[in-house]
Amino acid sequence: MKKITGLVLSLFAGTMLYGQTRAQNPEASQITALQRQIAGMQHQFDALDKTIDDLTWSQRLGDAVLVDKVIITGPPPAVIKNPTGQGAKNPVRFSAYVFIPSRIDPSKKYPLLVLPHGGVHSNFNTAYAHIIKELTAQEYVVIAPDYRGSTGYGQGFYQLIDYGGLEVEDTKSCRDYMLQNYDFIDKKRVGILGWSHGGMITLLNLFNYPSDYAVGYAGVPVSDLIARMGYKSQSYRDAYSADYHLGKSADQNVEEYRKRSPAWNAQKLQTPLLIHTNTNDEDVNVLEVEHLIKSLKAEGKKFDYEIYKEAPGGHTFNRIDSYGAKESRMKIYDFLAQYLKPNKKFKDVKELIEASYFPKQGK
């Protein structure tokens, strides 16, 4: 009886203490609520930024390029919390940008380039405007997906991310959409290019769909997620193990990280490929790309690559506006042109530069 009485008294004391703690610190629940509210507001701010950036495409490209933004679908979500819910397994809707040289002849055929953006949760934006100018001046048609997980479309879309998984399928859906809807696309002249995470998506598209692309370019590509988790910060690793992301850390599910790493899938390459990396890259450590290069060589694959030594610009060394960056992009365009045969290929860097301020001429 004394034991029971003591237990009841202990439970009562604990309940009283809990209630007192809550009464003494009501701010705790308010802070939690505010944190959730602020997180939601961040997605609203991102959506606003996205809308503003979309408005500037025409300003950046002028009347030399027709710009459209389309909505298409990819596979259903990777994780469905309520599989029996209404519409739970519907395909995921996402946006993509279509860039068409305004002076093309629709009765002729033109090559297509698929351009997935870089960055975890980033998006395609006007930071790519100079590259779009250069591509369309050569009379490439370009499609650039804001695949699942991209920023600027709300929290729900943000949390659909499937890093190195269904992002790849969304990108492939863009390629298929263009061939189905634009008669002036030459189905035999389709390439893909991307930088950083976009380079990773490029590689996985080439590996998974080798017959659907004539050529690919991967710039400073994320190549080995297992190694990447080792040299990045704990907060970076935590982002990947979030329940809406990969769900587990690399040590908890090494096979899943391996499956999404190009360096561990090098045996699949069948398509002409050019890789660029930079020894002073502050984002994708050169060791990742070196692993990819060594893996491709070990598999006896034929491909082209260049390791730049301390090139100014680090991670973005050949995406910036310096002359050296333009020289590097000229190498990319020369490589792509071997397989895609653009109607107005640049002869040299001079023509590339002129395309930036005389895009109408389309030399």
mmCIF file of C-alpha atoms in Angstrom:
data_model
loop_
_atom_site.group_PDB
_atom_site.id
_atom_site.type_symbol
_atom_site.label_atom_id
_atom_site.label_comp_id
_atom_site.label_asym_id
_atom_site.label_seq_id
_atom_site.Cartn_x
_atom_site.Cartn_y
_atom_site.Cartn_z
ATOM 1 C CA MET A 1 0.000 0.000 0.000
ATOM 2 C CA LYS A 2 2.830 2.367 0.836
ATOM 3 C CA LYS A 3 4.503 1.555 -2.530
ATOM 4 C CA ILE A 4 1.299 2.344 -4.452
ATOM 5 C CA THR A 5 0.771 5.549 -2.483
ATOM 6 C CA GLY A 6 4.360 6.549 -3.185
ATOM 7 C CA LEU A 7 3.929 5.835 -6.920
ATOM 8 C CA VAL A 8 0.725 7.908 -7.073
ATOM 9 C CA LEU A 9 2.406 10.746 -5.236
ATOM 10 C CA SER A 10 5.370 10.578 -7.616
ATOM 11 C CA LEU A 11 3.122 10.656 -10.698
ATOM 12 C CA PHE A 12 1.129 13.526 -9.228
ATOM 13 C CA ALA A 13 4.320 15.456 -8.474
ATOM 14 C CA GLY A 14 5.596 14.849 -12.012
ATOM 15 C CA THR A 15 2.343 16.048 -13.536
ATOM 16 C CA MET A 16 2.386 19.160 -11.367
ATOM 17 C CA LEU A 17 6.002 19.865 -12.307
ATOM 18 C CA TYR A 18 5.206 19.460 -16.044
ATOM 19 C CA GLY A 19 2.270 21.812 -15.712
ATOM 20 C CA GLN A 20 4.362 24.341 -13.812
ATOM 21 C CA THR A 21 7.085 24.157 -16.462
ATOM 22 C CA ARG A 22 4.542 24.845 -19.194
ATOM 23 C CA ALA A 23 2.992 27.639 -17.209
ATOM 24 C CA GLN A 24 6.385 29.139 -16.466
ATOM 25 C CA ASN A 25 7.600 28.835 -20.058
ATOM 26 C CA PRO A 26 4.647 29.389 -22.434
ATOM 27 C CA GLU A 27 7.091 31.022 -24.855
ATOM 28 C CA ALA A 28 8.524 27.630 -25.834
ATOM 29 C CA SER A 29 5.430 26.531 -27.759
ATOM 30 C CA GLN A 30 5.110 30.006 -29.263
ATOM 31 C CA ILE A 31 8.712 29.886 -30.477
ATOM 32 C CA THR A 32 8.116 26.499 -32.084
ATOM 33 C CA ALA A 33 5.010 27.816 -33.831
ATOM 34 C CA LEU A 34 6.910 30.878 -35.033
ATOM 35 C CA GLN A 35 9.736 28.745 -36.385
ATOM 36 C CA ARG A 36 7.259 26.731 -38.447
ATOM 37 C CA GLN A 37 5.603 29.895 -39.670
ATOM 38 C CA ILE A 38 8.915 31.433 -40.701
ATOM 39 C CA ALA A 39 9.899 28.245 -42.532
ATOM 40 C CA GLY A 40 6.631 28.413 -44.460
ATOM 41 C CA MET A 41 7.171 32.088 -45.221
ATOM 42 C CA GLN A 42 10.581 31.304 -46.690
ATOM 43 C CA HIS A 43 8.885 29.247 -49.386
ATOM 44 C CA GLN A 44 6.581 32.194 -50.091
ATOM 45 C CA PHE A 45 9.604 34.467 -50.453
ATOM 46 C CA ASP A 46 11.235 31.936 -52.779
ATOM 47 C CA ALA A 47 8.101 31.841 -54.914
ATOM 48 C CA LEU A 48 8.138 35.631 -55.137
ATOM 49 C CA ASP A 49 11.804 35.624 -56.136
ATOM 50 C CA LYS A 50 10.998 33.042 -58.794
ATOM 51 C CA THR A 51 8.158 35.119 -60.237
ATOM 52 C CA ILE A 52 10.352 38.212 -60.427
ATOM 53 C CA ASP A 53 13.175 36.284 -62.074
ATOM 54 C CA ASP A 54 10.783 34.825 -64.645
ATOM 55 C CA LEU A 55 9.796 38.344 -65.675
ATOM 56 C CA THR A 56 13.390 39.187 -66.545
ATOM 57 C CA TRP A 57 13.964 36.424 -69.106
ATOM 58 C CA SER A 58 12.658 38.488 -72.014
ATOM 59 C CA GLN A 59 14.710 41.469 -70.863
ATOM 60 C CA ARG A 60 17.884 39.376 -70.763
ATOM 61 C CA LEU A 61 17.316 37.567 -74.056
ATOM 62 C CA GLY A 62 15.531 40.265 -76.062
ATOM 63 C CA ASP A 63 13.589 39.283 -79.143
ATOM 64 C CA ALA A 64 16.270 36.873 -80.378
ATOM 65 C CA VAL A 65 14.811 34.007 -78.332
ATOM 66 C CA LEU A 66 11.252 32.822 -77.800
ATOM 67 C CA VAL A 67 10.793 31.919 -74.134
ATOM 68 C CA ASP A 68 8.005 29.695 -72.871
ATOM 69 C CA LYS A 69 7.329 28.038 -69.547
ATOM 70 C CA VAL A 70 5.410 24.793 -69.758
ATOM 71 C CA ILE A 71 3.980 22.386 -67.194
ATOM 72 C CA ILE A 72 4.526 18.685 -67.766
ATOM 73 C CA THR A 73 4.577 15.551 -65.614
ATOM 74 C CA GLY A 74 7.084 13.098 -64.236
ATOM 75 C CA PRO A 75 6.582 9.880 -62.241
ATOM 76 C CA PRO A 76 4.504 9.810 -59.017
ATOM 77 C CA PRO A 77 6.289 10.853 -55.794
ATOM 78 C CA ALA A 78 9.037 8.609 -54.482
ATOM 79 C CA VAL A 79 7.411 8.583 -51.057
ATOM 80 C CA ILE A 80 3.616 8.585 -50.716
ATOM 81 C CA LYS A 81 2.511 9.110 -47.132
ATOM 82 C CA ASN A 82 -1.077 8.062 -47.782
ATOM 83 C CA PRO A 83 -1.106 5.672 -50.777
ATOM 84 C CA THR A 84 -4.886 5.260 -50.576
ATOM 85 C CA GLY A 85 -5.553 9.008 -50.599
ATOM 86 C CA GLN A 86 -7.338 10.652 -53.504
ATOM 87 C CA GLY A 87 -4.843 11.292 -56.304
ATOM 88 C CA ALA A 88 -1.959 10.082 -54.154
ATOM 89 C CA LYS A 89 -0.244 8.255 -57.010
ATOM 90 C CA ASN A 90 -0.806 10.914 -59.653
ATOM 91 C CA PRO A 91 2.234 11.942 -61.711
ATOM 92 C CA VAL A 92 4.139 14.928 -60.335
ATOM 93 C CA ARG A 93 3.545 18.184 -62.193
ATOM 94 C CA PHE A 94 6.574 20.417 -62.712
ATOM 95 C CA SER A 95 7.611 23.399 -64.819
ATOM 96 C CA ALA A 96 10.209 23.620 -67.572
ATOM 97 C CA TYR A 97 11.569 26.488 -69.652
ATOM 98 C CA VAL A 98 11.649 26.198 -73.433
ATOM 99 C CA PHE A 99 14.006 28.435 -75.421
ATOM 100 C CA ILE A 100 13.631 28.604 -79.200
ATOM 101 C CA PRO A 101 15.715 30.818 -81.526
ATOM 102 C CA SER A 102 13.181 33.298 -82.894
ATOM 103 C CA ARG A 103 14.518 33.194 -86.448
ATOM 104 C CA ILE A 104 14.354 29.445 -87.054
ATOM 105 C CA ASP A 105 12.479 27.943 -89.971
ATOM 106 C CA PRO A 106 9.855 25.496 -88.602
ATOM 107 C CA SER A 107 10.067 23.483 -91.816
ATOM 108 C CA LYS A 108 13.673 22.538 -90.991
ATOM 109 C CA LYS A 109 15.152 20.362 -88.254
ATOM 110 C CA TYR A 110 17.120 21.605 -85.243
ATOM 111 C CA PRO A 111 19.139 19.955 -82.447
ATOM 112 C CA LEU A 112 17.832 19.883 -78.882
ATOM 113 C CA LEU A 113 19.749 20.353 -75.644
ATOM 114 C CA VAL A 114 18.329 19.398 -72.244
ATOM 115 C CA LEU A 115 19.784 21.594 -69.480
ATOM 116 C CA PRO A 116 19.072 20.519 -65.862
ATOM 117 C CA HIS A 117 19.968 23.163 -63.281
ATOM 118 C CA GLY A 118 22.502 22.623 -60.514
ATOM 119 C CA GLY A 119 22.098 22.847 -56.768
ATOM 120 C CA VAL A 120 20.144 20.917 -54.167
ATOM 121 C CA HIS A 121 16.708 22.594 -54.087
ATOM 122 C CA SER A 122 17.861 25.305 -56.499
ATOM 123 C CA ASN A 123 16.052 26.236 -59.738
ATOM 124 C CA PHE A 124 16.644 27.322 -63.303
ATOM 125 C CA ASN A 125 17.013 31.093 -63.427
ATOM 126 C CA THR A 126 18.474 33.982 -65.398
ATOM 127 C CA ALA A 127 21.962 33.234 -64.100
ATOM 128 C CA TYR A 128 21.986 30.937 -67.159
ATOM 129 C CA ALA A 129 20.880 33.721 -69.556
ATOM 130 C CA HIS A 130 24.299 34.190 -71.163
ATOM 131 C CA ILE A 131 24.583 30.435 -71.780
ATOM 132 C CA ILE A 132 21.092 30.317 -73.287
ATOM 133 C CA LYS A 133 22.108 33.212 -75.588
ATOM 134 C CA GLU A 134 25.179 31.316 -76.721
ATOM 135 C CA LEU A 135 23.280 28.077 -77.345
ATOM 136 C CA THR A 136 20.345 29.619 -79.197
ATOM 137 C CA ALA A 137 22.709 31.769 -81.298
ATOM 138 C CA GLN A 138 24.008 28.448 -82.650
ATOM 139 C CA GLU A 139 20.356 27.475 -83.292
ATOM 140 C CA TYR A 140 20.012 24.933 -80.556
ATOM 141 C CA VAL A 141 16.566 24.551 -79.011
ATOM 142 C CA VAL A 142 16.858 24.223 -75.222
ATOM 143 C CA ILE A 143 14.589 22.854 -72.506
ATOM 144 C CA ALA A 144 15.477 23.394 -68.841
ATOM 145 C CA PRO A 145 13.436 21.608 -66.138
ATOM 146 C CA ASP A 146 12.598 22.830 -62.658
ATOM 147 C CA TYR A 147 12.364 19.188 -61.597
ATOM 148 C CA ARG A 148 10.822 18.006 -58.303
ATOM 149 C CA GLY A 149 12.397 19.551 -55.235
ATOM 150 C CA SER A 150 13.235 22.829 -56.981
ATOM 151 C CA THR A 151 12.854 26.044 -55.019
ATOM 152 C CA GLY A 152 10.124 28.569 -55.771
ATOM 153 C CA TYR A 153 7.076 26.326 -56.012
ATOM 154 C CA GLY A 154 6.059 25.939 -52.381
ATOM 155 C CA GLN A 155 6.935 23.646 -49.516
ATOM 156 C CA GLY A 156 5.048 20.647 -50.874
ATOM 157 C CA PHE A 157 6.979 20.636 -54.151
ATOM 158 C CA TYR A 158 10.238 21.354 -52.302
ATOM 159 C CA GLN A 159 9.756 18.226 -50.212
ATOM 160 C CA LEU A 160 9.140 16.024 -53.244
ATOM 161 C CA ILE A 161 12.893 15.989 -53.829
ATOM 162 C CA ASP A 162 14.323 12.624 -54.883
ATOM 163 C CA TYR A 163 17.989 13.490 -55.199
ATOM 164 C CA GLY A 164 19.619 11.532 -57.997
ATOM 165 C CA GLY A 165 16.434 9.485 -58.391
ATOM 166 C CA LEU A 166 13.207 10.753 -59.894
ATOM 167 C CA GLU A 167 14.869 14.080 -60.664
ATOM 168 C CA VAL A 168 16.545 12.111 -63.445
ATOM 169 C CA GLU A 169 13.183 10.851 -64.695
ATOM 170 C CA ASP A 170 11.722 14.379 -64.695
ATOM 171 C CA THR A 171 14.638 15.516 -66.838
ATOM 172 C CA LYS A 172 14.103 12.635 -69.256
ATOM 173 C CA SER A 173 10.400 13.588 -69.406
ATOM 174 C CA CYS A 174 11.475 16.996 -70.738
ATOM 175 C CA ARG A 175 13.385 15.365 -73.561
ATOM 176 C CA ASP A 176 10.370 13.227 -74.435
ATOM 177 C CA TYR A 177 7.998 16.199 -74.249
ATOM 178 C CA MET A 178 10.028 18.164 -76.775
ATOM 179 C CA LEU A 179 10.172 15.309 -79.275
ATOM 180 C CA GLN A 180 6.422 14.744 -78.984
ATOM 181 C CA ASN A 181 5.388 18.394 -79.294
ATOM 182 C CA TYR A 182 7.876 20.165 -81.563
ATOM 183 C CA ASP A 183 8.117 18.808 -85.107
ATOM 184 C CA PHE A 184 11.234 20.835 -85.886
ATOM 185 C CA ILE A 185 13.335 18.901 -83.334
ATOM 186 C CA ASP A 186 15.647 16.347 -84.904
ATOM 187 C CA LYS A 187 15.167 13.191 -82.847
ATOM 188 C CA LYS A 188 18.671 12.026 -83.705
ATOM 189 C CA ARG A 189 20.304 15.236 -82.489
ATOM 190 C CA VAL A 190 19.480 15.408 -78.784
ATOM 191 C CA GLY A 191 22.105 16.196 -76.188
ATOM 192 C CA ILE A 192 22.196 16.962 -72.485
ATOM 193 C CA LEU A 193 24.477 19.183 -70.432
ATOM 194 C CA GLY A 194 24.650 20.430 -66.870
ATOM 195 C CA TRP A 195 26.912 21.670 -64.128
ATOM 196 C CA SER A 196 27.327 20.530 -60.515
ATOM 197 C CA HIS A 197 24.149 18.685 -59.470
ATOM 198 C CA GLY A 198 22.950 19.270 -63.040
ATOM 199 C CA GLY A 199 26.104 17.486 -64.155
ATOM 200 C CA MET A 200 25.166 14.565 -61.937
ATOM 201 C CA ILE A 201 21.667 14.469 -63.476
ATOM 202 C CA THR A 202 23.288 14.626 -66.918
ATOM 203 C CA LEU A 203 25.487 11.633 -66.149
ATOM 204 C CA LEU A 204 22.646 9.558 -64.716
ATOM 205 C CA ASN A 205 20.476 10.339 -67.752
ATOM 206 C CA LEU A 206 23.270 9.159 -70.034
ATOM 207 C CA PHE A 207 23.808 6.042 -67.928
ATOM 208 C CA ASN A 208 20.108 5.157 -67.677
ATOM 209 C CA TYR A 209 19.039 6.144 -71.212
ATOM 210 C CA PRO A 210 22.088 5.751 -73.446
ATOM 211 C CA SER A 211 20.125 5.482 -76.701
ATOM 212 C CA ASP A 212 18.117 8.655 -76.080
ATOM 213 C CA TYR A 213 21.019 11.113 -76.142
ATOM 214 C CA ALA A 214 23.652 11.633 -78.820
ATOM 215 C CA VAL A 215 26.115 13.382 -76.491
ATOM 216 C CA GLY A 216 26.528 14.788 -72.990
ATOM 217 C CA TYR A 217 28.589 17.334 -71.069
ATOM 218 C CA ALA A 218 29.080 17.239 -67.283
ATOM 219 C CA GLY A 219 30.735 20.258 -65.682
ATOM 220 C CA VAL A 220 32.106 19.951 -62.121
ATOM 221 C CA PRO A 221 29.599 17.121 -61.558
ATOM 222 C CA VAL A 222 28.612 15.738 -58.174
ATOM 223 C CA SER A 223 30.015 12.254 -58.684
ATOM 224 C CA ASP A 224 30.330 10.351 -55.416
ATOM 225 C CA LEU A 225 27.755 10.959 -52.699
ATOM 226 C CA ILE A 226 29.511 8.673 -50.242
ATOM 227 C CA ALA A 227 32.746 10.645 -50.450
ATOM 228 C CA ARG A 228 30.761 13.874 -50.465
ATOM 229 C CA MET A 229 29.116 13.065 -47.154
ATOM 230 C CA GLY A 230 32.602 12.546 -45.713
ATOM 231 C CA TYR A 231 34.004 15.992 -46.495
ATOM 232 C CA LYS A 232 30.851 18.090 -46.060
ATOM 233 C CA SER A 233 29.517 19.517 -42.791
ATOM 234 C CA GLN A 234 27.121 17.782 -40.404
ATOM 235 C CA SER A 235 24.314 20.180 -41.347
ATOM 236 C CA TYR A 236 24.794 19.192 -44.992
ATOM 237 C CA ARG A 237 24.607 15.503 -44.081
ATOM 238 C CA ASP A 238 21.536 16.147 -41.947
ATOM 239 C CA ALA A 239 19.726 17.694 -44.925
ATOM 240 C CA TYR A 240 20.084 14.444 -46.879
ATOM 241 C CA SER A 241 18.835 12.267 -44.052
ATOM 242 C CA ALA A 242 15.640 14.333 -43.586
ATOM 243 C CA ASP A 243 12.507 12.198 -43.769
ATOM 244 C CA TYR A 244 11.387 13.825 -47.045
ATOM 245 C CA HIS A 245 14.879 13.510 -48.558
ATOM 246 C CA LEU A 246 16.907 10.267 -48.691
ATOM 247 C CA GLY A 247 15.694 9.515 -45.182
ATOM 248 C CA LYS A 248 18.910 7.974 -43.899
ATOM 249 C CA SER A 249 22.554 8.966 -43.638
ATOM 250 C CA ALA A 250 25.188 7.349 -45.841
ATOM 251 C CA ASP A 251 26.399 5.056 -43.055
ATOM 252 C CA GLN A 252 22.813 3.864 -42.515
ATOM 253 C CA ASN A 253 22.138 3.140 -46.211
ATOM 254 C CA VAL A 254 25.382 3.177 -48.129
ATOM 255 C CA GLU A 255 23.875 1.231 -51.047
ATOM 256 C CA GLU A 256 21.281 3.938 -51.721
ATOM 257 C CA TYR A 257 23.961 6.638 -51.844
ATOM 258 C CA ARG A 258 26.057 4.432 -54.092
ATOM 259 C CA LYS A 259 23.141 3.859 -56.461
ATOM 260 C CA ARG A 260 22.777 7.626 -56.935
ATOM 261 C CA SER A 261 26.496 8.263 -57.481
ATOM 262 C CA PRO A 262 27.789 8.389 -61.080
ATOM 263 C CA ALA A 263 31.266 7.222 -60.066
ATOM 264 C CA TRP A 264 29.741 3.928 -58.907
ATOM 265 C CA ASN A 265 27.779 3.468 -62.154
ATOM 266 C CA ALA A 266 30.525 4.147 -64.690
ATOM 267 C CA GLN A 267 30.041 0.775 -66.353
ATOM 268 C CA LYS A 268 26.792 2.059 -67.887
ATOM 269 C CA LEU A 269 28.318 4.755 -70.104
ATOM 270 C CA GLN A 270 27.753 4.268 -73.839
ATOM 271 C CA THR A 271 27.329 7.877 -75.015
ATOM 272 C CA PRO A 272 30.026 10.396 -76.044
ATOM 273 C CA LEU A 273 30.849 12.430 -72.939
ATOM 274 C CA LEU A 274 32.973 15.436 -71.979
ATOM 275 C CA ILE A 275 33.789 16.139 -68.313
ATOM 276 C CA HIS A 276 35.332 19.298 -66.866
ATOM 277 C CA THR A 277 36.479 19.830 -63.295
ATOM 278 C CA ASN A 278 38.629 22.335 -61.424
ATOM 279 C CA THR A 279 41.232 21.692 -58.726
ATOM 280 C CA ASN A 280 40.144 24.696 -56.621
ATOM 281 C CA ASP A 281 36.421 23.906 -56.700
ATOM 282 C CA GLU A 282 34.994 24.960 -53.335
ATOM 283 C CA ASP A 283 31.777 22.952 -53.726
ATOM 284 C CA VAL A 284 32.421 19.704 -55.598
ATOM 285 C CA ASN A 285 35.862 18.639 -54.439
ATOM 286 C CA VAL A 286 37.986 17.525 -57.374
ATOM 287 C CA LEU A 287 38.440 14.123 -55.669
ATOM 288 C CA GLU A 288 34.826 13.266 -56.563
ATOM 289 C CA VAL A 289 35.357 13.868 -60.274
ATOM 290 C CA GLU A 290 38.743 12.170 -60.197
ATOM 291 C CA HIS A 291 36.979 9.091 -58.829
ATOM 292 C CA LEU A 292 34.499 9.273 -61.714
ATOM 293 C CA ILE A 293 37.305 9.630 -64.269
ATOM 294 C CA LYS A 294 39.240 6.697 -62.789
ATOM 295 C CA SER A 295 36.083 4.569 -62.700
ATOM 296 C CA LEU A 296 35.323 5.281 -66.358
ATOM 297 C CA LYS A 297 38.899 4.415 -67.312
ATOM 298 C CA ALA A 298 38.763 1.217 -65.270
ATOM 299 C CA GLU A 299 35.644 0.208 -67.181
ATOM 300 C CA GLY A 300 37.434 0.860 -70.471
ATOM 301 C CA LYS A 301 35.074 3.662 -71.454
ATOM 302 C CA LYS A 302 35.914 6.174 -74.169
ATOM 303 C CA PHE A 303 35.283 9.755 -73.076
ATOM 304 C CA ASP A 304 36.913 13.179 -72.974
ATOM 305 C CA TYR A 305 37.852 15.181 -69.896
ATOM 306 C CA GLU A 306 39.935 18.089 -68.672
ATOM 307 C CA ILE A 307 41.050 18.893 -65.138
ATOM 308 C CA TYR A 308 41.596 22.634 -64.897
ATOM 309 C CA LYS A 309 44.357 23.754 -62.529
ATOM 310 C CA GLU A 310 43.311 26.517 -60.123
ATOM 311 C CA ALA A 311 41.042 28.153 -62.713
ATOM 312 C CA PRO A 312 39.637 31.501 -61.481
ATOM 313 C CA GLY A 313 36.030 31.159 -60.403
ATOM 314 C CA GLY A 314 36.310 27.861 -58.544
ATOM 315 C CA HIS A 315 33.069 25.913 -58.815
ATOM 316 C CA THR A 316 31.668 28.291 -61.465
ATOM 317 C CA PHE A 317 34.933 28.744 -63.372
ATOM 318 C CA ASN A 318 33.444 28.179 -66.845
ATOM 319 C CA ARG A 319 29.998 29.611 -66.198
ATOM 320 C CA ILE A 320 31.122 33.158 -65.401
ATOM 321 C CA ASP A 321 31.801 35.943 -67.917
ATOM 322 C CA SER A 322 35.606 35.947 -67.946
ATOM 323 C CA TYR A 323 37.494 35.295 -71.155
ATOM 324 C CA GLY A 324 38.873 32.054 -69.749
ATOM 325 C CA ALA A 325 35.344 30.867 -68.984
ATOM 326 C CA LYS A 326 34.330 31.602 -72.562
ATOM 327 C CA GLU A 327 37.327 29.679 -73.877
ATOM 328 C CA SER A 328 36.229 26.698 -71.787
ATOM 329 C CA ARG A 329 32.639 26.973 -73.001
ATOM 330 C CA MET A 330 33.963 27.084 -76.560
ATOM 331 C CA LYS A 331 35.505 23.668 -75.914
ATOM 332 C CA ILE A 332 32.105 22.443 -74.717
ATOM 333 C CA TYR A 333 30.361 23.786 -77.808
ATOM 334 C CA ASP A 334 32.978 22.281 -80.122
ATOM 335 C CA PHE A 335 32.487 18.901 -78.474
ATOM 336 C CA LEU A 336 28.683 19.040 -78.650
ATOM 337 C CA ALA A 337 28.790 20.194 -82.269
ATOM 338 C CA GLN A 338 30.602 17.035 -83.348
ATOM 339 C CA TYR A 339 27.434 15.068 -82.620
ATOM 340 C CA LEU A 340 24.586 17.592 -82.789
ATOM 341 C CA LYS A 341 25.645 19.574 -85.888
ATOM 342 C CA PRO A 342 24.098 22.969 -85.038
ATOM 343 C CA ASN A 343 23.274 25.074 -88.076
ATOM 344 C CA LYS A 344 25.319 28.073 -86.897
ATOM 345 C CA LYS A 345 28.213 26.694 -84.912
ATOM 346 C CA PHE A 346 30.612 29.259 -83.468
ATOM 347 C CA LYS A 347 33.917 29.351 -85.349
ATOM 348 C CA ASP A 348 35.836 30.774 -82.424
ATOM 349 C CA VAL A 349 35.587 32.638 -79.107
ATOM 350 C CA LYS A 350 35.128 35.927 -80.989
ATOM 351 C CA GLU A 351 31.811 34.702 -82.373
ATOM 352 C CA LEU A 352 30.818 33.425 -78.956
ATOM 353 C CA ILE A 353 31.446 36.869 -77.486
ATOM 354 C CA GLU A 354 29.534 38.622 -80.268
ATOM 355 C CA ALA A 355 26.523 36.395 -79.575
ATOM 356 C CA SER A 356 26.289 38.043 -76.150
ATOM 357 C CA TYR A 357 25.667 41.516 -77.512
ATOM 358 C CA PHE A 358 24.566 40.876 -81.113
ATOM 359 C CA PRO A 359 22.266 37.848 -80.589
ATOM 360 C CA LYS A 360 20.016 38.818 -83.508
ATOM 361 C CA GLN A 361 22.800 38.308 -86.028
ATOM 362 C CA GLY A 362 23.055 34.606 -85.220
ATOM 363 C CA LYS A 363 26.305 34.215 -87.110
#
